[in-house]
Short mmCIF file of C-alpha atoms in Angstrom, two decimals:
data_model
loop_
_atom_site.label_atom_id
_atom_site.label_comp_id
_atom_site.label_asym_id
_atom_site.label_seq_id
_atom_site.Cartn_x
_atom_site.Cartn_y
_atom_site.Cartn_z
CA MET A 1 53.25 43.28 -46.93
CA ILE A 2 50.55 40.86 -45.38
CA THR A 3 48.91 38.17 -47.23
CA PHE A 4 46.18 35.67 -45.93
CA GLU A 5 45.68 32.58 -48.24
CA GLU A 6 42.66 30.64 -47.47
CA VAL A 7 43.22 31.06 -43.70
CA SER A 8 40.84 29.00 -41.49
CA LEU A 9 41.36 29.08 -37.71
CA VAL A 10 39.79 26.68 -35.14
CA TYR A 11 40.73 27.03 -31.57
CA PRO A 12 41.40 24.16 -29.42
CA ASN A 13 38.02 24.71 -27.55
CA GLY A 14 36.38 24.07 -31.04
CA VAL A 15 35.35 27.70 -31.85
CA HIS A 16 35.65 28.49 -35.57
CA ALA A 17 37.30 31.95 -35.37
CA LEU A 18 38.09 32.24 -39.09
CA SER A 19 36.89 30.55 -42.28
CA ASN A 20 38.78 30.80 -45.56
CA VAL A 21 39.94 34.42 -45.14
CA ASN A 22 41.82 35.91 -48.14
CA LEU A 23 43.25 39.18 -47.54
CA SER A 24 46.08 41.31 -48.85
CA VAL A 25 47.48 44.40 -47.20
CA ALA A 26 50.03 46.54 -49.23
CA ARG A 27 53.19 48.09 -47.81
CA GLY A 28 52.38 51.38 -46.16
CA GLU A 29 48.61 50.73 -46.29
CA PHE A 30 46.11 51.84 -43.40
CA LEU A 31 43.38 49.23 -42.91
CA PHE A 32 40.50 49.19 -40.40
CA LEU A 33 39.16 45.74 -39.35
CA VAL A 34 35.56 46.27 -38.20
CA GLY A 35 32.76 43.91 -36.98
CA GLY A 36 30.98 42.72 -33.91
CA THR A 37 32.56 41.03 -31.02
CA GLY A 38 33.64 37.60 -31.77
CA GLN A 39 33.48 38.11 -35.58
CA GLY A 40 37.35 37.38 -35.93
CA LYS A 41 39.11 40.71 -35.75
CA SER A 42 41.38 39.83 -33.05
CA SER A 43 41.99 36.45 -34.58
CA VAL A 44 43.27 38.08 -37.72
CA LEU A 45 45.72 40.10 -35.79
CA LYS A 46 46.86 37.16 -33.71
CA CYS A 47 47.69 35.28 -36.95
CA ILE A 48 49.79 38.15 -38.17
CA TYR A 49 52.01 38.19 -34.96
CA ARG A 50 51.95 34.43 -34.63
CA GLU A 51 50.06 34.28 -31.37
CA ALA A 52 47.59 31.82 -32.98
CA ASN A 53 48.56 29.35 -35.91
CA PRO A 54 46.00 28.85 -38.73
CA THR A 55 44.40 25.38 -38.78
CA SER A 56 44.69 25.58 -42.70
CA GLY A 57 45.86 28.03 -45.21
CA ASP A 58 48.92 30.29 -44.84
CA VAL A 59 49.89 33.85 -43.67
CA VAL A 60 52.82 35.78 -45.35
CA VAL A 61 54.30 38.69 -43.63
CA ASP A 62 56.92 40.51 -45.55
CA ASP A 63 59.19 37.58 -46.42
CA TRP A 64 58.00 35.19 -43.46
CA ARG A 65 55.77 32.40 -44.41
CA LEU A 66 54.24 31.83 -41.01
CA SER A 67 53.10 28.25 -41.17
CA THR A 68 56.76 27.15 -41.68
CA LEU A 69 58.26 29.74 -39.28
CA PRO A 70 60.27 27.94 -36.55
CA HIS A 71 59.28 28.78 -33.05
CA GLY A 72 62.72 30.14 -32.36
CA GLN A 73 62.12 32.79 -35.02
CA VAL A 74 58.92 34.13 -33.72
CA PRO A 75 60.79 36.70 -31.35
CA PHE A 76 62.33 38.09 -34.63
CA LEU A 77 58.95 38.39 -36.49
CA ARG A 78 57.52 40.18 -33.42
CA ARG A 79 60.29 42.84 -33.53
CA LYS A 80 59.14 43.93 -36.93
CA VAL A 81 55.47 43.65 -36.00
CA GLY A 82 54.47 46.17 -33.20
CA VAL A 83 51.29 45.29 -31.36
CA VAL A 84 49.04 47.76 -29.27
CA PHE A 85 46.19 46.37 -27.22
CA GLN A 86 43.08 47.85 -25.55
CA ASP A 87 44.55 47.12 -22.12
CA PHE A 88 47.93 48.64 -23.08
CA LYS A 89 49.92 45.73 -21.52
CA LEU A 90 52.71 47.70 -20.12
CA LEU A 91 55.01 46.40 -17.47
CA ARG A 92 53.75 47.73 -14.17
CA GLY A 93 57.09 47.66 -12.41
CA LYS A 94 58.82 49.81 -15.02
CA THR A 95 58.65 53.59 -15.89
CA VAL A 96 57.44 54.80 -19.17
CA TRP A 97 61.13 55.15 -20.30
CA GLU A 98 61.96 51.60 -19.21
CA ASN A 99 58.84 50.08 -20.79
CA VAL A 100 59.96 51.54 -24.15
CA ALA A 101 63.44 50.86 -23.70
CA TYR A 102 62.69 47.30 -22.84
CA ALA A 103 61.34 46.46 -26.19
CA LEU A 104 64.82 47.58 -27.54
CA GLN A 105 67.06 46.04 -24.99
CA VAL A 106 65.47 42.49 -25.49
CA THR A 107 66.70 42.74 -29.14
CA GLY A 108 70.26 43.13 -27.70
CA ALA A 109 70.47 46.96 -28.59
CA GLY A 110 73.44 48.55 -27.01
CA SER A 111 72.94 51.43 -24.60
CA ARG A 112 73.97 54.12 -26.98
CA ASP A 113 71.24 52.90 -29.40
CA VAL A 114 68.78 52.86 -26.50
CA MET A 115 69.70 56.40 -25.42
CA ARG A 116 69.07 57.60 -29.00
CA ARG A 117 65.96 55.78 -29.94
CA VAL A 118 63.94 55.83 -26.79
CA PRO A 119 63.64 59.70 -26.65
CA ARG A 120 62.68 59.83 -30.16
CA ALA A 121 59.85 57.33 -29.85
CA LEU A 122 58.74 59.13 -26.74
CA GLU A 123 58.63 62.40 -28.44
CA MET A 124 56.77 60.92 -31.56
CA VAL A 125 53.88 59.99 -29.35
CA GLY A 126 54.10 63.10 -27.09
CA ILE A 127 54.82 61.60 -23.76
CA ALA A 128 58.51 62.35 -23.36
CA HIS A 129 57.81 64.76 -20.36
CA LYS A 130 56.34 61.70 -18.35
CA SER A 131 59.26 59.27 -18.95
CA LYS A 132 59.87 58.88 -15.45
CA MET A 133 56.39 57.92 -14.38
CA PHE A 134 55.10 54.55 -13.77
CA PRO A 135 52.03 53.29 -15.76
CA HIS A 136 49.64 53.61 -12.84
CA GLU A 137 50.36 57.37 -12.60
CA LEU A 138 49.30 57.91 -16.09
CA SER A 139 45.83 58.47 -17.89
CA GLY A 140 44.51 55.76 -20.14
CA GLY A 141 45.51 57.97 -23.19
CA GLU A 142 49.01 58.38 -21.86
CA GLN A 143 49.41 54.75 -21.19
CA GLN A 144 48.26 53.96 -24.87
CA ARG A 145 50.84 56.49 -26.09
CA THR A 146 53.49 54.67 -24.06
CA ALA A 147 52.30 51.38 -25.58
CA ILE A 148 52.51 52.80 -29.00
CA ALA A 149 55.94 54.25 -28.36
CA ARG A 150 57.08 50.73 -27.20
CA SER A 151 55.80 49.12 -30.49
CA LEU A 152 57.35 51.91 -32.44
CA VAL A 153 60.89 51.96 -31.08
CA ASN A 154 61.96 49.01 -33.07
CA ASN A 155 60.86 50.72 -36.36
CA PRO A 156 58.24 47.90 -37.07
CA LEU A 157 57.23 47.29 -40.75
CA ILE A 158 53.61 46.68 -39.40
CA MET A 159 51.80 47.92 -36.53
CA LEU A 160 48.60 45.96 -35.25
CA CYS A 161 46.22 47.86 -32.95
CA ASP A 162 43.55 45.64 -31.30
CA GLU A 163 40.91 48.25 -30.08
CA PRO A 164 43.42 50.73 -29.38
CA THR A 165 40.81 53.41 -28.21
CA GLY A 166 38.48 50.86 -26.58
CA ASN A 167 39.22 52.18 -23.09
CA LEU A 168 39.59 55.94 -23.96
CA ASP A 169 37.07 58.90 -24.06
CA PRO A 170 36.24 60.11 -27.55
CA GLU A 171 38.61 63.03 -27.63
CA THR A 172 41.64 60.86 -26.52
CA SER A 173 40.44 58.43 -28.97
CA SER A 174 40.68 60.79 -31.90
CA GLU A 175 43.96 61.95 -30.78
CA ILE A 176 45.32 58.32 -30.75
CA MET A 177 43.90 57.71 -34.08
CA ALA A 178 45.56 60.83 -35.41
CA LEU A 179 48.77 59.56 -33.91
CA LEU A 180 48.42 56.20 -35.59
CA ALA A 181 47.69 58.05 -38.96
CA ARG A 182 50.94 60.02 -38.53
CA ILE A 183 52.98 56.87 -37.80
CA ASN A 184 51.45 55.37 -41.05
CA SER A 185 52.25 58.36 -42.95
CA LYS A 186 55.93 57.60 -42.27
CA GLY A 187 55.66 54.36 -44.06
CA THR A 188 54.44 51.84 -41.26
CA THR A 189 51.82 49.58 -42.50
CA MET A 190 48.90 49.87 -40.11
CA VAL A 191 46.06 47.42 -39.36
CA VAL A 192 43.52 48.70 -36.64
CA ALA A 193 40.79 46.49 -35.32
CA THR A 194 38.17 48.99 -33.87
CA HIS A 195 34.62 49.78 -32.86
CA ASN A 196 35.37 53.50 -33.06
CA GLN A 197 32.89 54.58 -35.58
CA ALA A 198 33.61 58.23 -35.47
CA SER A 199 37.24 57.84 -36.30
CA VAL A 200 36.63 55.32 -39.12
CA ASP A 201 34.05 57.56 -40.68
CA ARG A 202 36.32 60.61 -40.39
CA MET A 203 39.47 58.95 -41.71
CA ARG A 204 37.95 57.19 -44.73
CA ARG A 205 40.70 54.45 -45.00
CA ARG A 206 40.32 51.05 -46.31
CA VAL A 207 37.79 49.16 -44.11
CA VAL A 208 37.35 45.44 -44.04
CA ARG A 209 34.16 43.92 -42.25
CA LEU A 210 34.44 40.62 -40.78
CA VAL A 211 31.12 38.54 -40.22
CA HIS A 212 31.29 35.11 -38.69
CA GLY A 213 35.13 34.81 -39.37
CA ARG A 214 34.75 35.72 -43.01
CA VAL A 215 35.60 38.77 -44.97
CA ALA A 216 31.99 40.07 -45.63
CA HIS A 217 33.16 43.46 -47.19
CA ASP A 218 36.29 45.13 -48.31
CA GLU A 219 36.09 48.70 -49.44
CA GLU A 220 38.67 51.44 -50.19
CA ARG A 221 37.94 54.72 -48.30
CA GLY A 222 35.13 53.08 -46.58
CA ARG A 223 32.86 53.83 -43.69
CA TYR A 224 32.13 51.95 -40.49
CA HIS A 225 28.77 50.65 -41.54
CA VAL A 226 30.29 49.31 -44.86
CA GLY A 227 28.43 46.22 -45.74
CA LEU A 228 25.62 46.78 -43.31
CA GLY A 229 23.29 48.20 -45.83
CA MET B 1 80.27 40.74 -23.76
CA ASP B 2 78.53 44.03 -24.77
CA TRP B 3 78.39 46.35 -21.71
CA GLY B 4 74.94 47.39 -22.79
CA LYS B 5 73.57 43.91 -22.50
CA THR B 6 75.28 43.04 -19.34
CA HIS B 7 74.12 46.25 -17.83
CA PHE B 8 70.48 45.44 -18.93
CA PHE B 9 70.69 41.95 -17.50
CA TRP B 10 71.98 43.03 -14.03
CA ALA B 11 69.41 45.98 -13.97
CA GLU B 12 66.58 43.46 -14.71
CA VAL B 13 67.64 41.31 -11.75
CA ALA B 14 68.21 44.08 -9.38
CA GLN B 15 64.86 45.71 -10.47
CA ASN B 16 62.79 42.60 -10.18
CA PHE B 17 64.26 42.10 -6.77
CA THR B 18 63.62 45.57 -5.35
CA ARG B 19 60.32 46.33 -7.03
CA ASN B 20 58.68 42.92 -5.96
CA ALA B 21 60.25 43.24 -2.47
CA THR B 22 57.56 41.45 -0.59
CA MET B 23 57.40 38.56 -2.90
CA ALA B 24 61.20 38.33 -2.85
CA LEU B 25 61.38 38.57 0.99
CA THR B 26 58.54 35.91 1.39
CA ALA B 27 60.44 33.55 -0.79
CA ILE B 28 63.71 34.25 0.94
CA GLY B 29 62.07 33.64 4.36
CA THR B 30 60.48 30.41 3.21
CA VAL B 31 63.85 29.13 1.95
CA ALA B 32 65.50 30.27 5.22
CA ILE B 33 63.00 28.18 7.30
CA SER B 34 63.29 25.13 5.14
CA ILE B 35 67.06 25.35 5.11
CA ILE B 36 67.09 25.71 9.09
CA VAL B 37 64.95 22.54 9.44
CA LEU B 38 67.23 20.63 7.02
CA GLY B 39 70.32 21.84 8.86
CA VAL B 40 69.17 20.85 12.07
CA PHE B 41 68.41 17.31 10.87
CA LEU B 42 71.79 17.09 8.92
CA PHE B 43 73.50 18.02 12.05
CA ALA B 44 71.58 15.49 14.19
CA ARG B 45 72.31 12.87 11.70
CA THR B 46 76.03 13.54 11.33
CA SER B 47 76.40 13.58 15.07
CA PHE B 48 74.44 10.27 15.47
CA ASN B 49 76.56 8.53 12.86
CA LEU B 50 79.69 9.82 14.69
CA VAL B 51 78.29 8.33 18.01
CA LEU B 52 77.59 4.89 16.19
CA ASP B 53 81.03 4.95 14.52
CA ASN B 54 82.81 5.80 17.68
CA VAL B 55 81.06 2.68 19.45
CA VAL B 56 81.72 0.29 16.53
CA ASN B 57 85.21 1.57 16.06
CA LYS B 58 86.22 0.33 19.57
CA VAL B 59 85.95 -3.26 18.37
CA ASP B 60 89.50 -5.01 18.20
CA ILE B 61 90.37 -8.41 17.29
CA ALA B 62 92.42 -10.60 19.75
CA VAL B 63 94.53 -13.06 18.03
CA TYR B 64 95.98 -15.70 20.51
CA LEU B 65 98.96 -17.67 19.16
CA LYS B 66 99.99 -21.35 19.85
CA ASP B 67 103.00 -21.69 21.94
CA GLU B 68 104.85 -23.56 19.20
CA ALA B 69 104.78 -20.55 16.98
CA SER B 70 108.53 -19.49 16.63
CA ALA B 71 109.90 -15.98 16.75
CA SER B 72 110.16 -15.95 12.96
CA ASP B 73 106.49 -17.21 12.55
CA ILE B 74 105.41 -14.29 14.69
CA ASP B 75 107.50 -12.01 12.70
CA THR B 76 106.13 -13.17 9.29
CA MET B 77 102.48 -12.99 10.65
CA MET B 78 103.14 -9.44 11.83
CA ARG B 79 104.55 -8.39 8.26
CA LYS B 80 101.49 -10.10 6.72
CA LEU B 81 98.99 -8.26 8.91
CA ARG B 82 100.70 -4.98 8.34
CA ALA B 83 100.45 -5.58 4.62
CA ASP B 84 96.79 -6.29 4.86
CA LYS B 85 94.86 -3.36 3.56
CA ARG B 86 91.95 -4.10 5.96
CA VAL B 87 94.23 -3.66 8.88
CA ASP B 88 94.65 -0.23 10.49
CA SER B 89 96.98 -1.01 13.27
CA VAL B 90 98.61 -4.25 14.87
CA ARG B 91 100.26 -4.58 18.25
CA PHE B 92 102.16 -7.65 19.37
CA VAL B 93 101.48 -8.60 23.06
CA SER B 94 104.07 -10.95 24.45
CA LYS B 95 103.26 -13.55 26.94
CA GLN B 96 105.35 -11.54 29.56
CA GLU B 97 103.58 -8.28 28.62
CA ALA B 98 100.16 -10.08 29.04
CA LEU B 99 101.21 -11.52 32.39
CA ASP B 100 102.41 -8.05 33.66
CA THR B 101 99.06 -6.54 32.62
CA LEU B 102 97.12 -9.18 34.44
CA ARG B 103 99.41 -8.72 37.40
CA LYS B 104 98.52 -5.11 37.41
CA ARG B 105 94.92 -5.67 37.09
CA LEU B 106 94.69 -8.21 39.69
CA ALA B 107 97.01 -6.37 42.13
CA GLY B 108 95.80 -6.78 45.70
CA GLN B 109 93.28 -9.34 44.92
CA VAL B 110 95.20 -12.32 43.90
CA ASN B 111 98.87 -12.86 44.39
CA LEU B 112 100.11 -14.27 41.06
CA GLY B 113 103.65 -14.33 42.48
CA LEU B 114 102.83 -17.97 43.31
CA ILE B 115 102.65 -18.82 39.74
CA ASN B 116 106.03 -20.01 38.14
CA VAL B 117 104.88 -20.78 34.76
CA ASN B 118 103.22 -18.10 32.40
CA PRO B 119 100.10 -19.77 31.05
CA LEU B 120 99.33 -16.81 28.83
CA PRO B 121 99.70 -16.98 25.11
CA ASN B 122 101.58 -14.54 22.72
CA SER B 123 98.93 -12.55 20.92
CA PHE B 124 98.25 -9.75 18.40
CA VAL B 125 95.65 -7.06 18.92
CA VAL B 126 94.30 -6.06 15.40
CA HIS B 127 92.40 -3.09 14.56
CA THR B 128 90.64 -2.68 11.37
CA GLY B 129 90.10 0.51 9.44
CA ASP B 130 86.59 -0.33 8.77
CA PRO B 131 84.63 -2.19 11.41
CA THR B 132 82.55 -4.20 9.00
CA GLU B 133 85.67 -5.97 7.85
CA VAL B 134 86.25 -7.37 11.55
CA PRO B 135 84.25 -10.83 11.06
CA ALA B 136 85.79 -11.64 7.83
CA LEU B 137 89.34 -10.83 8.89
CA ALA B 138 88.72 -12.79 12.07
CA SER B 139 87.80 -15.96 10.27
CA ASP B 140 90.84 -15.65 7.86
CA LEU B 141 93.02 -15.31 10.79
CA GLN B 142 91.52 -18.44 12.47
CA THR B 143 92.76 -20.61 9.54
CA ASN B 144 96.45 -19.73 10.14
CA PRO B 145 98.15 -22.78 11.67
CA ASN B 146 99.94 -20.62 14.30
CA VAL B 147 96.81 -19.16 15.61
CA ALA B 148 95.14 -20.91 18.58
CA PHE B 149 92.11 -18.76 18.74
CA VAL B 150 90.56 -15.41 17.60
CA ASN B 151 88.28 -13.33 19.79
CA TYR B 152 86.40 -10.19 18.71
CA GLY B 153 83.30 -10.46 20.95
CA SER B 154 81.54 -11.67 17.82
CA LYS B 155 77.97 -11.75 19.09
CA VAL B 156 78.10 -8.24 20.46
CA THR B 157 80.05 -6.91 17.52
CA ASP B 158 77.73 -8.46 14.93
CA LYS B 159 74.59 -6.92 16.52
CA LEU B 160 76.30 -3.55 16.77
CA LEU B 161 77.23 -3.66 13.01
CA VAL B 162 73.57 -4.46 12.23
CA ILE B 163 72.24 -1.67 14.64
CA ARG B 164 74.50 0.77 12.90
CA ARG B 165 73.60 -0.30 9.44
CA VAL B 166 69.79 -0.17 10.16
CA LEU B 167 69.88 3.23 12.00
CA GLY B 168 72.20 4.64 9.32
CA SER B 169 69.76 3.69 6.60
CA ILE B 170 66.78 5.17 8.49
CA GLY B 171 68.78 8.39 9.20
CA LEU B 172 69.45 8.54 5.32
CA GLY B 173 65.89 7.81 4.52
CA VAL B 174 64.69 10.77 6.79
CA ILE B 175 67.36 13.21 5.27
CA ILE B 176 66.43 12.21 1.73
CA LEU B 177 62.71 12.76 2.61
CA LEU B 178 63.48 15.98 4.18
CA LEU B 179 65.59 16.99 1.14
CA VAL B 180 62.73 16.36 -1.09
CA ALA B 181 60.32 18.28 1.23
CA THR B 182 62.67 21.21 1.14
CA ALA B 183 63.16 21.23 -2.49
CA LEU B 184 59.33 21.00 -3.06
CA ILE B 185 58.75 23.92 -0.64
CA ILE B 186 61.30 26.07 -2.33
CA TYR B 187 60.08 25.12 -5.72
CA ASN B 188 56.54 25.99 -5.05
CA THR B 189 57.50 29.42 -3.42
CA ILE B 190 59.53 30.38 -6.44
CA ARG B 191 56.84 28.98 -8.84
CA LEU B 192 54.39 31.43 -7.13
CA THR B 193 56.71 34.52 -7.53
CA VAL B 194 57.07 33.46 -11.41
CA PHE B 195 53.30 32.88 -11.64
CA ALA B 196 52.67 36.45 -10.30
CA ARG B 197 54.68 37.68 -13.07
CA GLN B 198 53.09 35.58 -15.80
CA ARG B 199 51.58 38.81 -17.37
CA GLU B 200 55.18 40.21 -17.53
CA ILE B 201 56.41 37.12 -19.46
CA THR B 202 53.65 37.48 -21.99
CA ILE B 203 54.58 41.18 -22.63
CA MET B 204 58.11 40.21 -22.98
CA GLN B 205 57.15 37.57 -25.57
CA LEU B 206 55.04 40.24 -27.46
CA VAL B 207 57.96 42.71 -27.79
CA GLY B 208 60.05 39.94 -29.24
CA ALA B 209 62.25 38.93 -26.40
CA THR B 210 63.78 35.37 -27.01
CA ASN B 211 63.16 32.70 -24.52
CA TRP B 212 66.60 33.02 -23.19
CA THR B 213 66.34 36.76 -22.82
CA ILE B 214 63.33 36.08 -20.56
CA ARG B 215 64.62 33.08 -18.85
CA TRP B 216 68.01 34.29 -17.75
CA PRO B 217 67.16 36.99 -15.26
CA PHE B 218 64.46 34.62 -13.60
CA VAL B 219 66.99 31.79 -13.34
CA PHE B 220 69.48 34.14 -11.75
CA GLU B 221 66.82 35.55 -9.41
CA GLY B 222 65.93 31.98 -8.40
CA LEU B 223 69.69 31.42 -7.55
CA LEU B 224 69.96 34.60 -5.52
CA THR B 225 66.72 33.87 -3.68
CA GLY B 226 67.92 30.42 -2.88
CA LEU B 227 71.37 31.49 -1.95
CA THR B 228 70.16 34.39 0.20
CA GLY B 229 67.68 32.23 2.00
CA ALA B 230 70.17 29.66 2.82
CA LEU B 231 72.61 32.28 4.12
CA VAL B 232 69.81 33.74 6.21
CA GLY B 233 69.16 30.22 7.53
CA LEU B 234 72.77 29.94 8.46
CA LEU B 235 72.77 33.18 10.24
CA VAL B 236 70.14 31.73 12.50
CA LEU B 237 71.83 28.25 12.72
CA TRP B 238 75.16 29.41 13.54
CA PRO B 239 74.61 31.30 16.75
CA ALA B 240 72.17 28.47 17.84
CA TYR B 241 74.96 25.86 17.25
CA GLN B 242 77.49 28.08 19.32
CA THR B 243 75.11 28.24 22.14
CA LEU B 244 73.63 24.90 22.17
CA ALA B 245 76.55 22.61 21.21
CA PRO B 246 78.48 22.97 24.49
CA LYS B 247 75.54 22.18 26.58
CA LEU B 248 74.66 19.11 24.69
CA SER B 249 78.13 17.61 25.29
CA LEU B 250 77.76 18.82 29.02
CA ASN B 251 74.29 17.15 29.50
CA LEU B 252 75.17 13.94 27.61
CA PRO B 253 78.58 13.23 28.76
CA PHE B 254 77.96 9.41 28.33
CA LEU B 255 77.76 9.87 24.52
CA PRO B 256 80.98 9.06 22.85
CA LEU B 257 80.56 12.14 20.79
CA ASN B 258 83.38 14.72 20.27
CA LEU B 259 81.55 17.87 18.63
CA ALA B 260 84.80 19.02 17.23
CA ASP B 261 84.53 15.93 14.78
CA VAL B 262 81.32 17.16 13.34
CA SER B 263 82.03 19.04 10.20
CA VAL B 264 79.74 22.03 10.73
CA SER B 265 81.44 23.82 7.77
CA ARG B 266 80.64 20.99 5.48
CA ILE B 267 76.94 20.95 6.52
CA ALA B 268 76.89 24.72 6.01
CA LEU B 269 78.29 24.24 2.56
CA GLU B 270 75.74 21.53 1.79
CA LEU B 271 72.80 23.75 2.86
CA VAL B 272 74.04 26.84 0.85
CA LEU B 273 74.38 24.31 -2.18
CA VAL B 274 70.86 22.93 -1.72
CA GLY B 275 69.34 26.44 -1.51
CA ALA B 276 71.15 27.82 -4.55
CA LEU B 277 70.62 24.88 -6.74
CA VAL B 278 66.91 24.26 -5.83
CA GLY B 279 66.31 27.96 -6.21
CA MET B 280 67.83 28.08 -9.67
CA LEU B 281 66.20 24.87 -10.87
CA ALA B 282 62.83 25.94 -9.58
CA SER B 283 62.94 29.22 -11.48
CA TRP B 284 64.12 27.43 -14.60
CA LEU B 285 61.29 25.05 -14.58
CA SER B 286 58.59 27.63 -13.55
CA VAL B 287 59.58 29.97 -16.36
CA SER B 288 59.80 27.30 -18.97
CA ARG B 289 56.12 26.37 -18.25
CA TYR B 290 55.24 29.75 -19.79
CA LEU B 291 57.73 29.64 -22.65
CA ARG B 292 56.14 26.69 -24.49
CA PRO B 293 55.42 27.36 -28.23
CA ALA B 294 51.96 29.02 -28.87
#
């Protein structure tokens, strides 16, 4: 589903974010990306949704070879790759319903489709009862559920989560992780960059540790401290 | 067009307008003020040009004919003049008519009854459509063998034409400068409204909105802001014009200006067009800055 072929990424300011990363994620897999701040977790995610373009090497997502993907095709890639952030990135002027519907509407979906799929996504993440509220009226966990519903509504092949529980208390964090596991169990490939040691250790999924932009360790059913001795 | 998509588009525009009301109102207010300033200057320039035109348009060419010119010569000249594209109107003034006019003018001062012979020549009074044609037409007529001499007050007329040209260019320059200033003010205001929503644009890109899906509502909002601003400006300008214009004519009676000749509706249309077009373009340019490839 996702393949990194010798990917190196140097940002315009000269920072070497990734060095010769080789990584392969199978369809339906659940992968934790761990490592300290600035070790390249976010950069890996950015390369998958084409926010960053590798300086060398190539990333293949489903059938898209991203180095040759024309700029005009990027929106279509992103409809198949849902992204969830630590700061939620919700549209403040829109209600929960509108935020989720928006991701569908920009794809040109008709109103019947919107009416059918938005409630389903809201129910899946357990936020249907707050659909008329604005983001600032919600708790952090509820905002993150809304963001997950938004990335879910287009039936993505892949979901990328960048520190999805970074702003949440431990209890809410476990709920969100459980929600991500449930979405993954329905077939969505899941890549989660996280510092949430408790969840990683409890869930025992594949863990990839990045150090200085390189894959330092890659272990099936790993723990948070994999590769740290 | 799919109803769902149309509805989405209009809902986006309406929502952005109502949920960012302060920003929208500030932008509309700025556009309105710019349009008012521009409107006042456009009106002043149009009126000023009309005054200059009215002065210059009073210039006629008097063509005095030789006494030897026969009736058929005069007839031929008349036809030629009427056929000339530069000529707006021609009037033949016979010797007798000229004498009668002179008699009337000097009545009570000089007794012209003593004169037995009419010394005045036959003449044409020629009016051109465009006053700048006067000097060239006058020198053409001078070469006609039947013409004794041509008079159009050349010194005064030449000066008037130069003054009109210079003042006309200055007026145009001022208007162009003002137009640029207005455009820049509107552009900057709208740029700020787009800048405030930079985060929104990033999110739209994240969820897979194409550049056009993002751009259209912004462009349309820019158009609406410009249009509404211009209309608000006109709402202020119109009553001001209705109140002040009669006083202007009353206080400056010596100005050869008929306010009815100032095409206020045309100025209004120009102002609305400026507001709408600049608003739309400003949005377009501002959004495009954020839509460049990653």
